[in-house]
Each structure stands twice: as C-alpha cells, then as structure tokens.
CSV table of N, CA and C in Angstrom, one decimal:
chain,number,residue,atom,x,y,z
A,1,MET,N,9.3,3.3,-8.2
A,1,MET,CA,9.0,4.1,-7.0
A,1,MET,C,9.2,3.2,-5.8
A,2,ALA,N,10.2,3.3,-5.1
A,2,ALA,CA,10.4,2.5,-3.9
A,2,ALA,C,10.5,3.4,-2.7
A,3,LEU,N,9.7,3.1,-1.7
A,3,LEU,CA,9.8,3.8,-0.5
A,3,LEU,C,10.5,3.0,0.5
A,4,PHE,N,11.4,3.6,1.3
A,4,PHE,CA,12.2,2.8,2.2
A,4,PHE,C,11.6,2.8,3.6
A,5,GLY,N,11.9,1.7,4.3
A,5,GLY,CA,11.3,1.6,5.6
A,5,GLY,C,10.5,0.4,5.7
A,6,ASN,N,10.0,0.1,6.9
A,6,ASN,CA,9.2,-1.1,7.1
A,6,ASN,C,7.7,-0.7,7.4
A,7,ALA,N,6.8,-1.5,6.9
A,7,ALA,CA,5.4,-1.2,7.1
A,7,ALA,C,4.8,-2.1,8.2
A,8,HIS,N,3.8,-1.5,8.9
A,8,HIS,CA,3.0,-2.3,9.8
A,8,HIS,C,1.6,-1.9,9.7
A,9,SER,N,0.7,-2.8,10.0
A,9,SER,CA,-0.7,-2.6,9.8
A,9,SER,C,-1.3,-1.5,10.8
A,10,ILE,N,-2.2,-0.8,10.3
A,10,ILE,CA,-3.0,0.2,11.1
A,10,ILE,C,-4.5,-0.1,10.9
A,11,ASP,N,-5.3,0.4,11.8
A,11,ASP,CA,-6.7,0.1,11.8
A,11,ASP,C,-7.3,0.8,10.5
A,12,PRO,N,-8.0,0.0,9.7
A,12,PRO,CA,-8.6,0.6,8.5
A,12,PRO,C,-9.6,1.7,8.8
A,13,ALA,N,-10.3,1.6,9.9
A,13,ALA,CA,-11.3,2.6,10.3
A,13,ALA,C,-10.6,3.9,10.6
A,14,GLN,N,-9.4,3.8,11.2
A,14,GLN,CA,-8.6,5.0,11.5
A,14,GLN,C,-8.1,5.7,10.2
A,15,ALA,N,-7.6,4.8,9.3
A,15,ALA,CA,-7.2,5.4,8.0
A,15,ALA,C,-8.4,6.0,7.2
A,16,GLN,N,-9.6,5.3,7.3
A,16,GLN,CA,-10.8,5.8,6.7
A,16,GLN,C,-11.1,7.2,7.2
A,17,GLN,N,-11.0,7.4,8.5
A,17,GLN,CA,-11.3,8.7,9.1
A,17,GLN,C,-10.2,9.8,8.7
A,18,GLU,N,-8.9,9.4,8.9
A,18,GLU,CA,-7.8,10.3,8.7
A,18,GLU,C,-7.7,10.8,7.2
A,19,TYR,N,-8.1,9.9,6.3
A,19,TYR,CA,-7.9,10.3,4.9
A,19,TYR,C,-9.3,10.4,4.2
A,20,ALA,N,-10.3,10.7,4.9
A,20,ALA,CA,-11.7,10.8,4.3
A,20,ALA,C,-11.7,11.8,3.1
A,21,ARG,N,-11.0,12.8,3.2
A,21,ARG,CA,-11.0,13.8,2.1
A,21,ARG,C,-10.5,13.2,0.7
A,22,LEU,N,-9.7,12.1,0.8
A,22,LEU,CA,-9.2,11.5,-0.4
A,22,LEU,C,-10.1,10.5,-1.0
A,23,LEU,N,-11.1,10.0,-0.2
A,23,LEU,CA,-11.9,8.9,-0.6
A,23,LEU,C,-13.2,9.4,-1.3
A,24,GLY,N,-13.6,8.6,-2.3
A,24,GLY,CA,-14.8,8.9,-3.0
A,24,GLY,C,-16.0,8.6,-2.2
A,25,HIS,N,-17.2,9.0,-2.6
A,25,HIS,CA,-18.4,8.7,-1.9
A,25,HIS,C,-18.6,7.2,-1.8
A,26,GLY,N,-18.7,6.7,-0.6
A,26,GLY,CA,-18.9,5.3,-0.4
A,26,GLY,C,-17.7,4.4,-0.4
A,27,GLU,N,-16.6,5.0,-0.8
A,27,GLU,CA,-15.3,4.2,-0.9
A,27,GLU,C,-14.9,3.8,0.5
A,28,GLN,N,-14.5,2.5,0.6
A,28,GLN,CA,-14.1,1.9,1.9
A,28,GLN,C,-12.7,1.5,1.9
A,29,VAL,N,-12.0,1.8,3.0
A,29,VAL,CA,-10.6,1.3,3.2
A,29,VAL,C,-10.7,-0.1,3.8
A,30,HIS,N,-10.1,-1.1,3.1
A,30,HIS,CA,-10.1,-2.5,3.6
A,30,HIS,C,-8.9,-2.9,4.4
A,31,ALA,N,-7.8,-2.3,4.1
A,31,ALA,CA,-6.6,-2.5,4.9
A,31,ALA,C,-5.7,-1.3,4.7
A,32,ALA,N,-4.9,-1.0,5.7
A,32,ALA,CA,-3.9,0.1,5.7
A,32,ALA,C,-2.7,-0.2,6.4
A,33,TYR,N,-1.6,0.3,5.9
A,33,TYR,CA,-0.3,0.0,6.5
A,33,TYR,C,0.5,1.3,6.6
A,34,LEU,N,1.2,1.5,7.7
A,34,LEU,CA,2.1,2.7,7.9
A,34,LEU,C,3.5,2.3,7.6
A,35,LEU,N,4.2,3.1,6.8
A,35,LEU,CA,5.6,2.9,6.4
A,35,LEU,C,6.4,4.1,6.8
A,36,ILE,N,6.9,4.0,8.0
A,36,ILE,CA,7.6,5.1,8.7
A,36,ILE,C,6.6,6.3,8.8
A,37,ARG,N,6.5,7.2,7.8
A,37,ARG,CA,5.5,8.2,7.9
A,37,ARG,C,4.6,8.2,6.7
A,38,ASP,N,4.8,7.3,5.7
A,38,ASP,CA,4.0,7.2,4.6
A,38,ASP,C,2.9,6.1,4.9
A,39,THR,N,1.8,6.1,4.1
A,39,THR,CA,0.7,5.2,4.3
A,39,THR,C,0.4,4.5,3.0
A,40,ILE,N,0.0,3.2,3.1
A,40,ILE,CA,-0.4,2.4,2.0
A,40,ILE,C,-1.9,2.0,2.4
A,41,MET,N,-2.8,2.3,1.5
A,41,MET,CA,-4.2,1.9,1.8
A,41,MET,C,-4.8,1.1,0.6
A,42,PHE,N,-5.5,0.0,0.9
A,42,PHE,CA,-6.2,-0.8,-0.1
A,42,PHE,C,-7.7,-0.5,0.1
A,43,THR,N,-8.3,0.2,-0.8
A,43,THR,CA,-9.7,0.5,-0.7
A,43,THR,C,-10.5,-0.5,-1.7
A,44,ASP,N,-11.8,-0.4,-1.7
A,44,ASP,CA,-12.5,-1.2,-2.6
A,44,ASP,C,-12.4,-0.8,-4.0
A,45,ARG,N,-11.8,0.4,-4.3
A,45,ARG,CA,-11.7,0.9,-5.6
A,45,ARG,C,-10.3,1.0,-6.2
A,46,ARG,N,-9.3,1.2,-5.2
A,46,ARG,CA,-7.9,1.5,-5.7
A,46,ARG,C,-6.9,1.3,-4.6
A,47,LEU,N,-5.7,1.4,-5.0
A,47,LEU,CA,-4.6,1.4,-4.1
A,47,LEU,C,-4.1,2.9,-3.9
A,48,LEU,N,-4.1,3.3,-2.6
A,48,LEU,CA,-3.6,4.7,-2.4
A,48,LEU,C,-2.3,4.7,-1.6
A,49,LEU,N,-1.4,5.5,-2.2
A,49,LEU,CA,-0.1,5.6,-1.5
A,49,LEU,C,0.1,7.1,-1.1
A,50,VAL,N,0.3,7.3,0.2
A,50,VAL,CA,0.5,8.6,0.7
A,50,VAL,C,1.9,8.8,1.0
A,51,ASP,N,2.6,9.7,0.3
A,51,ASP,CA,4.0,9.9,0.3
A,51,ASP,C,4.3,11.2,1.0
A,52,LYS,N,4.7,11.2,2.3
A,52,LYS,CA,5.1,12.5,2.9
A,52,LYS,C,6.5,12.8,2.6
A,53,GLN,N,6.7,14.1,2.2
A,53,GLN,CA,8.0,14.5,1.7
A,53,GLN,C,8.7,15.5,2.6
A,54,GLY,N,10.0,15.7,2.4
A,54,GLY,CA,10.7,16.7,3.1
A,54,GLY,C,10.9,16.3,4.6
A,55,ILE,N,11.7,17.2,5.2
A,55,ILE,CA,12.1,16.9,6.6
A,55,ILE,C,10.9,17.0,7.6
A,56,THR,N,10.0,17.9,7.3
A,56,THR,CA,8.8,18.1,8.2
A,56,THR,C,7.6,17.2,7.8
A,57,GLY,N,7.6,16.7,6.6
A,57,GLY,CA,6.5,15.9,6.1
A,57,GLY,C,5.3,16.6,5.8
A,58,LYS,N,5.4,18.0,5.8
A,58,LYS,CA,4.2,18.8,5.5
A,58,LYS,C,3.8,18.7,4.0
A,59,LYS,N,4.7,18.5,3.1
A,59,LYS,CA,4.4,18.3,1.7
A,59,LYS,C,4.1,16.9,1.5
A,60,THR,N,3.0,16.6,0.9
A,60,THR,CA,2.5,15.2,0.7
A,60,THR,C,2.1,15.0,-0.7
A,61,GLU,N,2.5,13.9,-1.3
A,61,GLU,CA,2.1,13.4,-2.6
A,61,GLU,C,1.2,12.2,-2.5
A,62,TYR,N,0.1,12.2,-3.2
A,62,TYR,CA,-0.9,11.2,-3.1
A,62,TYR,C,-0.9,10.4,-4.4
A,63,HIS,N,-0.7,9.1,-4.4
A,63,HIS,CA,-0.7,8.3,-5.6
A,63,HIS,C,-2.0,7.5,-5.5
A,64,SER,N,-2.8,7.6,-6.6
A,64,SER,CA,-4.0,6.8,-6.7
A,64,SER,C,-3.8,5.8,-7.8
A,65,ILE,N,-3.8,4.5,-7.5
A,65,ILE,CA,-3.6,3.5,-8.5
A,65,ILE,C,-4.8,2.6,-8.7
A,66,PRO,N,-5.5,2.7,-9.8
A,66,PRO,CA,-6.7,1.9,-10.0
A,66,PRO,C,-6.2,0.4,-10.1
A,67,TYR,N,-6.9,-0.5,-9.5
A,67,TYR,CA,-6.5,-1.9,-9.5
A,67,TYR,C,-6.3,-2.4,-10.9
A,68,ARG,N,-7.1,-1.9,-11.9
A,68,ARG,CA,-7.0,-2.4,-13.3
A,68,ARG,C,-5.7,-2.0,-13.9
A,69,SER,N,-4.9,-1.1,-13.3
A,69,SER,CA,-3.6,-0.7,-13.8
A,69,SER,C,-2.5,-1.7,-13.4
A,70,ILE,N,-2.8,-2.5,-12.4
A,70,ILE,CA,-1.8,-3.5,-11.9
A,70,ILE,C,-1.8,-4.7,-12.8
A,71,THR,N,-0.6,-4.9,-13.5
A,71,THR,CA,-0.5,-6.0,-14.4
A,71,THR,C,-0.1,-7.3,-13.7
A,72,HIS,N,0.7,-7.2,-12.7
A,72,HIS,CA,1.0,-8.4,-11.8
A,72,HIS,C,1.7,-7.9,-10.5
A,73,PHE,N,1.8,-8.9,-9.6
A,73,PHE,CA,2.4,-8.5,-8.3
A,73,PHE,C,3.1,-9.8,-7.8
A,74,ALA,N,4.0,-9.6,-6.9
A,74,ALA,CA,4.8,-10.7,-6.3
A,74,ALA,C,4.9,-10.4,-4.8
A,75,VAL,N,4.9,-11.4,-4.0
A,75,VAL,CA,5.2,-11.3,-2.6
A,75,VAL,C,6.4,-12.2,-2.3
A,76,GLU,N,7.2,-11.7,-1.4
A,76,GLU,CA,8.4,-12.5,-0.9
A,76,GLU,C,8.3,-12.6,0.6
A,77,THR,N,8.1,-13.8,1.1
A,77,THR,CA,7.9,-14.0,2.5
A,77,THR,C,9.2,-13.8,3.3
A,78,ALA,N,9.1,-13.5,4.6
A,78,ALA,CA,10.3,-13.4,5.4
A,78,ALA,C,11.0,-14.7,5.6
A,79,GLY,N,12.3,-14.6,5.7
A,79,GLY,CA,13.1,-15.8,5.9
A,79,GLY,C,13.7,-15.8,7.3
A,80,HIS,N,14.6,-16.8,7.5
A,80,HIS,CA,15.2,-16.9,8.9
A,80,HIS,C,16.1,-15.7,9.2
A,81,LEU,N,16.9,-15.3,8.2
A,81,LEU,CA,17.8,-14.2,8.5
A,81,LEU,C,17.2,-12.8,8.1
A,82,ASP,N,16.4,-12.8,7.0
A,82,ASP,CA,15.7,-11.6,6.6
A,82,ASP,C,14.3,-11.7,7.1
A,83,LEU,N,14.0,-10.9,8.2
A,83,LEU,CA,12.7,-10.9,8.9
A,83,LEU,C,11.6,-10.1,8.2
A,84,ASP,N,11.9,-9.4,7.1
A,84,ASP,CA,11.0,-8.6,6.4
A,84,ASP,C,10.4,-9.3,5.2
A,85,ALA,N,9.2,-9.1,4.9
A,85,ALA,CA,8.5,-9.5,3.7
A,85,ALA,C,8.4,-8.4,2.7
A,86,GLU,N,8.4,-8.7,1.4
A,86,GLU,CA,8.3,-7.7,0.4
A,86,GLU,C,7.1,-7.9,-0.5
A,87,LEU,N,6.6,-6.7,-1.0
A,87,LEU,CA,5.5,-6.7,-2.0
A,87,LEU,C,6.1,-5.9,-3.2
A,88,LYS,N,5.9,-6.5,-4.4
A,88,LYS,CA,6.2,-5.8,-5.6
A,88,LYS,C,5.0,-5.7,-6.5
A,89,ILE,N,4.7,-4.5,-7.0
A,89,ILE,CA,3.5,-4.3,-7.9
A,89,ILE,C,4.0,-3.7,-9.2
A,90,TRP,N,3.6,-4.3,-10.3
A,90,TRP,CA,3.9,-3.8,-11.6
A,90,TRP,C,2.7,-3.1,-12.2
A,91,LEU,N,2.9,-1.9,-12.7
A,91,LEU,CA,1.8,-1.2,-13.4
A,91,LEU,C,1.9,-1.2,-14.9
A,92,SER,N,0.8,-1.2,-15.6
A,92,SER,CA,0.9,-1.1,-17.0
A,92,SER,C,1.6,0.2,-17.5
A,93,GLY,N,2.5,0.0,-18.4
A,93,GLY,CA,3.3,1.2,-18.9
A,93,GLY,C,4.5,1.5,-18.1
A,94,SER,N,4.8,0.7,-17.1
A,94,SER,CA,6.0,0.9,-16.3
A,94,SER,C,6.8,-0.4,-16.1
A,95,GLN,N,8.1,-0.3,-16.3
A,95,GLN,CA,8.9,-1.5,-16.2
A,95,GLN,C,9.3,-1.8,-14.8
A,96,ALA,N,9.6,-0.7,-14.0
A,96,ALA,CA,10.0,-0.9,-12.6
A,96,ALA,C,8.8,-1.1,-11.7
A,97,PRO,N,8.9,-2.0,-10.8
A,97,PRO,CA,7.8,-2.2,-9.9
A,97,PRO,C,7.8,-1.2,-8.7
A,98,ILE,N,6.7,-1.1,-8.1
A,98,ILE,CA,6.6,-0.4,-6.8
A,98,ILE,C,6.9,-1.4,-5.8
A,99,GLN,N,7.8,-1.1,-4.9
A,99,GLN,CA,8.3,-2.0,-3.9
A,99,GLN,C,8.0,-1.5,-2.5
A,100,LYS,N,7.4,-2.4,-1.7
A,100,LYS,CA,7.1,-2.1,-0.3
A,100,LYS,C,7.7,-3.2,0.6
A,101,THR,N,8.2,-2.8,1.8
A,101,THR,CA,8.8,-3.8,2.7
A,101,THR,C,7.9,-3.8,4.0
A,102,PHE,N,7.5,-5.0,4.4
A,102,PHE,CA,6.7,-5.2,5.5
A,102,PHE,C,7.4,-5.9,6.7
A,103,THR,N,7.2,-5.4,7.9
A,103,THR,CA,7.8,-6.1,9.0
A,103,THR,C,7.2,-7.5,9.3
A,104,LYS,N,7.9,-8.2,10.1
A,104,LYS,CA,7.5,-9.6,10.5
A,104,LYS,C,6.1,-9.6,11.0
A,105,GLY,N,5.6,-8.6,11.6
A,105,GLY,CA,4.3,-8.6,12.2
A,105,GLY,C,3.1,-8.5,11.2
A,106,VAL,N,3.4,-8.2,10.0
A,106,VAL,CA,2.4,-8.0,9.0
A,106,VAL,C,2.3,-9.4,8.2
A,107,ASP,N,1.0,-9.8,8.1
A,107,ASP,CA,0.7,-11.1,7.4
A,107,ASP,C,0.8,-10.8,5.9
A,108,ILE,N,1.9,-11.1,5.2
A,108,ILE,CA,2.1,-10.8,3.8
A,108,ILE,C,1.1,-11.6,3.0
A,109,TYR,N,0.6,-12.7,3.5
A,109,TYR,CA,-0.4,-13.5,2.8
A,109,TYR,C,-1.8,-12.7,2.7
A,110,GLU,N,-2.0,-12.0,3.8
A,110,GLU,CA,-3.2,-11.1,3.8
A,110,GLU,C,-3.1,-10.0,2.8
A,111,VAL,N,-2.0,-9.4,2.7
A,111,VAL,CA,-1.7,-8.4,1.7
A,111,VAL,C,-1.9,-8.9,0.3
A,112,GLN,N,-1.4,-10.1,0.0
A,112,GLN,CA,-1.5,-10.8,-1.3
A,112,GLN,C,-3.0,-11.1,-1.5
A,113,ALA,N,-3.7,-11.6,-0.5
A,113,ALA,CA,-5.1,-11.9,-0.7
A,113,ALA,C,-6.0,-10.7,-1.1
A,114,ILE,N,-5.7,-9.5,-0.4
A,114,ILE,CA,-6.4,-8.3,-0.7
A,114,ILE,C,-6.1,-7.9,-2.2
A,115,LEU,N,-4.9,-8.0,-2.6
A,115,LEU,CA,-4.6,-7.6,-4.0
A,115,LEU,C,-5.3,-8.6,-5.0
A,116,THR,N,-5.3,-9.9,-4.6
A,116,THR,CA,-5.9,-10.9,-5.5
A,116,THR,C,-7.4,-10.6,-5.6
A,117,GLN,N,-8.0,-10.2,-4.5
A,117,GLN,CA,-9.4,-9.9,-4.5
A,117,GLN,C,-9.8,-8.8,-5.5
A,118,PHE,N,-9.0,-7.7,-5.4
A,118,PHE,CA,-9.3,-6.5,-6.2
A,118,PHE,C,-8.8,-6.6,-7.6
A,119,VAL,N,-7.6,-7.1,-7.8
A,119,VAL,CA,-7.0,-7.1,-9.2
A,119,VAL,C,-7.7,-8.1,-10.1
A,120,ALA,N,-8.2,-9.2,-9.5
A,120,ALA,CA,-8.9,-10.2,-10.3
A,120,ALA,C,-10.3,-9.9,-10.8
A,121,ARG,N,-10.8,-8.7,-10.4
A,121,ARG,CA,-12.1,-8.3,-10.8
A,121,ARG,C,-12.3,-8.2,-12.3
C-alpha cells in the first residue's frame, strides 16, 4: 500500500480534535503528518492511516495498524539531489511494505524514534 505525495507534520492536538471519533477512550495522538489529503497519525496505541479516495475525497478509508503488527521498519534520509525522506513499514503477513514519503521539513529521525518507542514495547 503506497500513497503518493509528500508528508509534512501537523499539530497533534489538531489531529486529536479532527479525528476524535476514531480514537479510543483516552487514546492520544503523539504525532501526525499530512500527505496531500491523507493523514498519518501515531497514537499511543496504533498507527492510523486516513486514506481519502476519489476526486472529492468524500469517501474515506481508515487503516488501523496495531504497533504489534509491525515486524520491522526502515527510514531513508534525504540526500543532496533527493530532498525527500522515506519511511517503509512491514506488517506481519504482508511482503510489501507500506511506504510514505516525507518532505525535507519533516524530521525523519523523529518519525523513526516514535516508531521505535511504540514498536519496541
């Protein structure tokens, strides 16, 4: 599952408020990123992917990935010519990784640290 476009960070409190209906009681958003019109959220319980579909974006698919399902992940930092960083996440039972591209303004090391914190539990 690869979503195309570049991500940039958004305020976790804003994502918490906007997607409150998706969150469990007491669940907290620790980091959130906007990918064109899709959203990636790291909560204290899971990784949430909000995939807006169609021309209008009214149809939306929500992917809830428990951190325990993540078998491993990789980050690729931005280079001199390639200014974007990439995140790849492999899930148990799936050979192809989920791939996300982040703009130069996103600290990919922060993204990696968030995953490390939750996946290593």
